[in-house]
CSV table of C-alpha atoms (C1' of nucleotides) in Angstrom, one decimal:
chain,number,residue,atom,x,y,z
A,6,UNK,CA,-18.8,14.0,1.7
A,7,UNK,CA,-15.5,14.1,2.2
A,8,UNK,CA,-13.2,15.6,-0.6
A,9,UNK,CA,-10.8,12.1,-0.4
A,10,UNK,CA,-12.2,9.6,-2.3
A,11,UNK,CA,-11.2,6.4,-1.8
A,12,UNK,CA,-8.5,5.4,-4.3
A,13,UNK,CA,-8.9,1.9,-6.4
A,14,UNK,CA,-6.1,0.0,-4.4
A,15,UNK,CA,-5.9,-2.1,-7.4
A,16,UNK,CA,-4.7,0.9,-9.4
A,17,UNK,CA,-3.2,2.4,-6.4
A,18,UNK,CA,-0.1,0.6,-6.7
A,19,UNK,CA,3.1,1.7,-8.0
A,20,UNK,CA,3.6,-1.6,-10.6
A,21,UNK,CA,-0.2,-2.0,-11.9
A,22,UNK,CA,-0.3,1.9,-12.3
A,23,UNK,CA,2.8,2.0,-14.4
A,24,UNK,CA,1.5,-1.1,-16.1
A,25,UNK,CA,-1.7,0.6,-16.8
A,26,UNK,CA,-0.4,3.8,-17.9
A,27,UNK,CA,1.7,1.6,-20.4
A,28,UNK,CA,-1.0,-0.3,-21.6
A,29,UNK,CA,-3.2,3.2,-22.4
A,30,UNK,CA,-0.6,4.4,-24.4
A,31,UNK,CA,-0.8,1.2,-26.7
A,32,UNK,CA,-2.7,-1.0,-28.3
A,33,UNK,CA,-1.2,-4.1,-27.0
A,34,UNK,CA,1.8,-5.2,-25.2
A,35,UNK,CA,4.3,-8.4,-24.2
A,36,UNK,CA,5.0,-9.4,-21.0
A,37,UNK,CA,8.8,-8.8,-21.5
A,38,UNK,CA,8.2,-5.6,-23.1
A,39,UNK,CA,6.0,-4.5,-20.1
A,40,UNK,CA,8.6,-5.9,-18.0
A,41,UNK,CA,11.2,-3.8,-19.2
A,42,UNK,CA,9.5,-0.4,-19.6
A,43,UNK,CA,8.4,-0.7,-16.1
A,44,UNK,CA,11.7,-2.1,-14.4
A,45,UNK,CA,9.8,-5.2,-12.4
A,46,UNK,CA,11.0,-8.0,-12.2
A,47,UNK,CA,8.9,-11.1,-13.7
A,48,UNK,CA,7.5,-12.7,-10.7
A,49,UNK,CA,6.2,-9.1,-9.8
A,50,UNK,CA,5.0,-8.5,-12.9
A,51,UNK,CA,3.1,-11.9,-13.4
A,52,UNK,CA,1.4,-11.7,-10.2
A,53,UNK,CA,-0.2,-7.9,-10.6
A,54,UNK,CA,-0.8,-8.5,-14.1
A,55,UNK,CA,-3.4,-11.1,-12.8
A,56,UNK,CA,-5.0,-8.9,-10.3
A,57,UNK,CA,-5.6,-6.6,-13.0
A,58,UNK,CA,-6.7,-9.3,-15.5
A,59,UNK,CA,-9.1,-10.6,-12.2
A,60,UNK,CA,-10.4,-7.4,-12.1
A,61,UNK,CA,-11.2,-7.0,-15.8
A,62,UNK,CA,-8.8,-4.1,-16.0
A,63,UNK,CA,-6.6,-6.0,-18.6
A,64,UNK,CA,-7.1,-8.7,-21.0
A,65,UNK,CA,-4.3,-11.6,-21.2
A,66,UNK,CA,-4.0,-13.0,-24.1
A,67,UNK,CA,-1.4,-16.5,-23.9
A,68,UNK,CA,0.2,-18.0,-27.3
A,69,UNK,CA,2.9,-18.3,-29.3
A,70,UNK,CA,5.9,-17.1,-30.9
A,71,UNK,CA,7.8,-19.8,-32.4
A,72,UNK,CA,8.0,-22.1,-30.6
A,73,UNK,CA,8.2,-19.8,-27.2
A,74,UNK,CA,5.2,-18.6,-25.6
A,75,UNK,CA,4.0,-15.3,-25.6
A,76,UNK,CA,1.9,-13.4,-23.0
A,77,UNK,CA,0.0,-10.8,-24.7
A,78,UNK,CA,-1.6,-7.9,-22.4
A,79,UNK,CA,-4.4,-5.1,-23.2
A,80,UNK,CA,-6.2,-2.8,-21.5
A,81,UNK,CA,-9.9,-2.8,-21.5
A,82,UNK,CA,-12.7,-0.5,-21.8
A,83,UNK,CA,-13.4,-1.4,-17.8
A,84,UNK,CA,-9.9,-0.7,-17.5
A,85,UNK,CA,-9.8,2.5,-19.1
A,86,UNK,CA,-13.1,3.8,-17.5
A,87,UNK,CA,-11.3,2.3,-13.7
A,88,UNK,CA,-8.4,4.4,-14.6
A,89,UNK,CA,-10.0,7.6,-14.9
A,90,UNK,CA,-12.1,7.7,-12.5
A,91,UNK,CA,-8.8,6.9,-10.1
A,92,UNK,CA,-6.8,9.8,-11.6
A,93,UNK,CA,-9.7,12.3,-10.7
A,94,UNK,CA,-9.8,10.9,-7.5
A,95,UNK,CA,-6.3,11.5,-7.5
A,96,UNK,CA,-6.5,14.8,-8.5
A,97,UNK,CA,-8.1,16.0,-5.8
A,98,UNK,CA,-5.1,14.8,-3.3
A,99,UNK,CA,-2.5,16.5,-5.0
A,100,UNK,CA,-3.4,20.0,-6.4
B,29,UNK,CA,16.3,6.0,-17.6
B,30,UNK,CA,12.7,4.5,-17.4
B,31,UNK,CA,9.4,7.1,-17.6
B,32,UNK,CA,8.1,5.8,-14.7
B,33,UNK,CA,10.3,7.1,-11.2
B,34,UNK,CA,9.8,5.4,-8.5
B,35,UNK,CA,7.0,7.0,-6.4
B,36,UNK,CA,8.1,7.5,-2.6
B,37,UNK,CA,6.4,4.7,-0.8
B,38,UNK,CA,5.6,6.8,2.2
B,39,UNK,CA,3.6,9.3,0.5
B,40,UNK,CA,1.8,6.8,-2.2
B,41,UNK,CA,-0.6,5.5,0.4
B,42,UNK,CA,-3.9,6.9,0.4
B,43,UNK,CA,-4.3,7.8,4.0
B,44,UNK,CA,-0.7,10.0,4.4
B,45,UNK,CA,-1.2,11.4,1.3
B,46,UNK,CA,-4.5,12.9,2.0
B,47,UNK,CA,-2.7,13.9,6.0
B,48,UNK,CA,-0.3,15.9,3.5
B,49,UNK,CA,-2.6,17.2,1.0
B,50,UNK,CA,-4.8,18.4,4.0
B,51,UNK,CA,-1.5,20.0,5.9
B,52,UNK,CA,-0.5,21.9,3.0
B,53,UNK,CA,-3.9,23.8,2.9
B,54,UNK,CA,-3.3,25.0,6.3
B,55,UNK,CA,-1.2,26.3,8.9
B,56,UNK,CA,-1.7,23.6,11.4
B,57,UNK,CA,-3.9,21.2,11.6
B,58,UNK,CA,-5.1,19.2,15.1
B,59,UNK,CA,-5.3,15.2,15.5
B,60,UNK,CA,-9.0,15.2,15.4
B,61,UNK,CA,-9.2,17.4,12.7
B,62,UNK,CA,-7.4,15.4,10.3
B,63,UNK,CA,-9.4,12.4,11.6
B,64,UNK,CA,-12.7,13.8,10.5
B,65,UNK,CA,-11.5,15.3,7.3
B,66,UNK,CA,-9.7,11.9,6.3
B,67,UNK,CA,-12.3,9.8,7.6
B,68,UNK,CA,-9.7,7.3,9.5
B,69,UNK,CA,-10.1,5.9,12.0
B,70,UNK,CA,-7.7,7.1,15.0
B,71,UNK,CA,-5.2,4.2,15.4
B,72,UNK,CA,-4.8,4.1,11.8
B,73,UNK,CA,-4.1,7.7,12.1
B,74,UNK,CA,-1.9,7.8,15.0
B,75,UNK,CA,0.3,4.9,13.1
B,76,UNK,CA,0.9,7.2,9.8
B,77,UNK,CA,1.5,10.4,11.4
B,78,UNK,CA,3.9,8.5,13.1
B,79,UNK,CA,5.9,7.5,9.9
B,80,UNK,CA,5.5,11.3,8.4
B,81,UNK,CA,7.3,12.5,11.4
B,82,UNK,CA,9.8,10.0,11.6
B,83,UNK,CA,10.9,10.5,8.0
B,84,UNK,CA,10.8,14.2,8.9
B,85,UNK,CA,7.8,15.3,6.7
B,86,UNK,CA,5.5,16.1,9.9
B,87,UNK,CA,6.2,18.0,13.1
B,88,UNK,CA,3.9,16.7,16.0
B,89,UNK,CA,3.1,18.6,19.2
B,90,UNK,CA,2.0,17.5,22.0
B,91,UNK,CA,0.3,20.2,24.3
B,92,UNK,CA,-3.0,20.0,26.7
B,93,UNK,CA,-6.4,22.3,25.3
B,94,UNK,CA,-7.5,22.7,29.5
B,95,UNK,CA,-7.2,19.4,30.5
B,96,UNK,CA,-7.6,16.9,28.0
B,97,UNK,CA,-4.3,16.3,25.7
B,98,UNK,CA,-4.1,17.9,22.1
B,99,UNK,CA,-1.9,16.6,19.2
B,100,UNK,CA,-1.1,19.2,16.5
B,101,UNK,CA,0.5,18.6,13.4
B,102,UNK,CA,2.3,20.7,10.8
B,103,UNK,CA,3.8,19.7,7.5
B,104,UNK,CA,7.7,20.4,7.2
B,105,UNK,CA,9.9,22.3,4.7
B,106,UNK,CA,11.4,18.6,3.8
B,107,UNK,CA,7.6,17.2,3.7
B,108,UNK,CA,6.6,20.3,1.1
B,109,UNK,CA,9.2,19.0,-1.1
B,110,UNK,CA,9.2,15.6,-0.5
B,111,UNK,CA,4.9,15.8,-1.5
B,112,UNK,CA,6.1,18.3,-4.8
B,113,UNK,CA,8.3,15.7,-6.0
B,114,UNK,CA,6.2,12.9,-5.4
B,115,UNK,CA,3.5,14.9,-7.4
B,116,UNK,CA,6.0,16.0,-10.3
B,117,UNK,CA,6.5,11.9,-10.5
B,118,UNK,CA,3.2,10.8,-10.5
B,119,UNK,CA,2.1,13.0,-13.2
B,120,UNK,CA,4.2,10.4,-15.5
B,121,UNK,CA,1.6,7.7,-14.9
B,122,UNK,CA,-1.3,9.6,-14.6
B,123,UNK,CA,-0.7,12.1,-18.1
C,21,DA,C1',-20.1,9.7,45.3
C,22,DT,C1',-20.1,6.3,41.9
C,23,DA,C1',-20.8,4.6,37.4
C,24,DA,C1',-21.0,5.1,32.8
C,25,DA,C1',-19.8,7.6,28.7
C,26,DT,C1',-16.7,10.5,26.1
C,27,DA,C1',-12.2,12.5,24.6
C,28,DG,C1',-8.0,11.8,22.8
C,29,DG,C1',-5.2,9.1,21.7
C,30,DT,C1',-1.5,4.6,21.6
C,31,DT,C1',-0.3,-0.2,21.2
C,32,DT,C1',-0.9,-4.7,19.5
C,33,DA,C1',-2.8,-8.0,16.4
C,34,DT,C1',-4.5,-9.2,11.9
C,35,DT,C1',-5.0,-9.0,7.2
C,36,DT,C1',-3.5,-7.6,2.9
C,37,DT,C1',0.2,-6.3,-0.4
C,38,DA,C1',4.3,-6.0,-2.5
C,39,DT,C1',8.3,-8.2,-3.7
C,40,DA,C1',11.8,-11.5,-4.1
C,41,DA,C1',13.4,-16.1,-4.5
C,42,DA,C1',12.9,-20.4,-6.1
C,43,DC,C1',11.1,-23.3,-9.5
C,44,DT,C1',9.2,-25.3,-14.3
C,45,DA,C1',9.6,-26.1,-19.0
C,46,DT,C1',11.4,-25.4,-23.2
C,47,DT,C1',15.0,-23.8,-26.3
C,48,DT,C1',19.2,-22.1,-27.9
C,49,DT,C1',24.2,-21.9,-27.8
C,50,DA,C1',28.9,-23.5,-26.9
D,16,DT,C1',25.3,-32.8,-24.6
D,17,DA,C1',25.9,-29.7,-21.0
D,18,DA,C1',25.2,-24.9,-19.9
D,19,DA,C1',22.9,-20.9,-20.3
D,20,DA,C1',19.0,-18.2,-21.7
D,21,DT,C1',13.8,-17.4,-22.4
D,22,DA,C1',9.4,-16.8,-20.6
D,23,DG,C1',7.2,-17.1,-17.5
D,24,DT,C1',4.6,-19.2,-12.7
D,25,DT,C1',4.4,-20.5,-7.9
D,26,DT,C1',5.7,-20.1,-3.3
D,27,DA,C1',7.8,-17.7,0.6
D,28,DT,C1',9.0,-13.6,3.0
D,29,DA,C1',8.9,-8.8,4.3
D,30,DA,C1',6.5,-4.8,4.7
D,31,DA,C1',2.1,-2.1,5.0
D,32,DA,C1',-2.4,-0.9,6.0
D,33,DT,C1',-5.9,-1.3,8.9
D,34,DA,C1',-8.8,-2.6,12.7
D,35,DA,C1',-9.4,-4.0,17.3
D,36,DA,C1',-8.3,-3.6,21.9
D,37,DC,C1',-6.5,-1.0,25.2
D,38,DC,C1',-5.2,3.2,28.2
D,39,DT,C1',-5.6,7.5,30.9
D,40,DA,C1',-8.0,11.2,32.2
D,41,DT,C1',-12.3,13.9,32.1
D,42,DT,C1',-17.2,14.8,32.0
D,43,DT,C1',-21.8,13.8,32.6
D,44,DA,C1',-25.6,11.3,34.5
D,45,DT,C1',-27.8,8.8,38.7
DNA sequence: ATAAATAGGTTTATTTTATAAACTATTTTA
DNA sequence: TAAAATAGTTTATAAAATAAACCTATTTAT
């Protein structure tokens, strides 16, 4: 076996990796706020945040605030366990 | 200043970053080698080396073992710091 | 001696991604 | 009541990754 394991190519992305290293570090976040902290612009940012949802790593949540809606994002257990696993794949590439 | 640097876009791809990882552990390292060791397939190769040389982080010979051609690739001085910093970067998503 | 297979790649084509630009719909402000 | 802002989505474009096809020379088998 060879000691490079393939890397997640959903999570090995500069966007969804920042995203999902945001959304481990909380319990829940907003699109705008995700937006922000990451530096992406919104039509970025929508479109990964639905791979990630497609792939189960997130959970979107759509609502209201007022009379504005409101895009709710979490990470889920699938998520977390995806995430993991790529960063010890990861590991072994760069030490 | 956001946590999350940009990650240099020719060393977050899985297949140059495991050619780098695998040139810092040796001296020098020969076309076919890397191909096993990577697991790519040769065209893929050939294209990424390319790119780490043109941006300087690889140094590419071209000699003949008897008769049949031999490429051998070393990582440069720029490359060892350009993969460093690219680590040090990461580490901000992945910690 | 010729044909087929192998070595060691490169080049071109195709698919996938990432990203930006344009758009929608509503709401707030001037 | 326009104009601008909010909160996104959809579509188009550019860039990347990858695979497939190709090339040249060398061995090996017939």
């Amino acid at each position: 076996m060879s000691e490079f394991k393939p890397l997640d190519p959903l999570l090995h992305s500069q966007l969804r990796l920042a995203v999902m290293s945001l959304l481990l570090s909380v319990d829940e976040a907003e699109f705008t706020f995700i937006k922000e902290k990451t530096e992406s612009t919104a039509g970025n940012l929508s479109v990964q945040l639905d791979k990630l949802e497609k792939a189960g790593y997130v959970q979107i949540e759509k609502s209201f605030r007022g009379k504005r809606p409101l895009t709710t994002c979490k990470i889920t257990q699938v998520g977390v366990k995806a995430f993991e696993s790529y960063v010890e794949n990861l590991k072994k590439y760069i030490t």
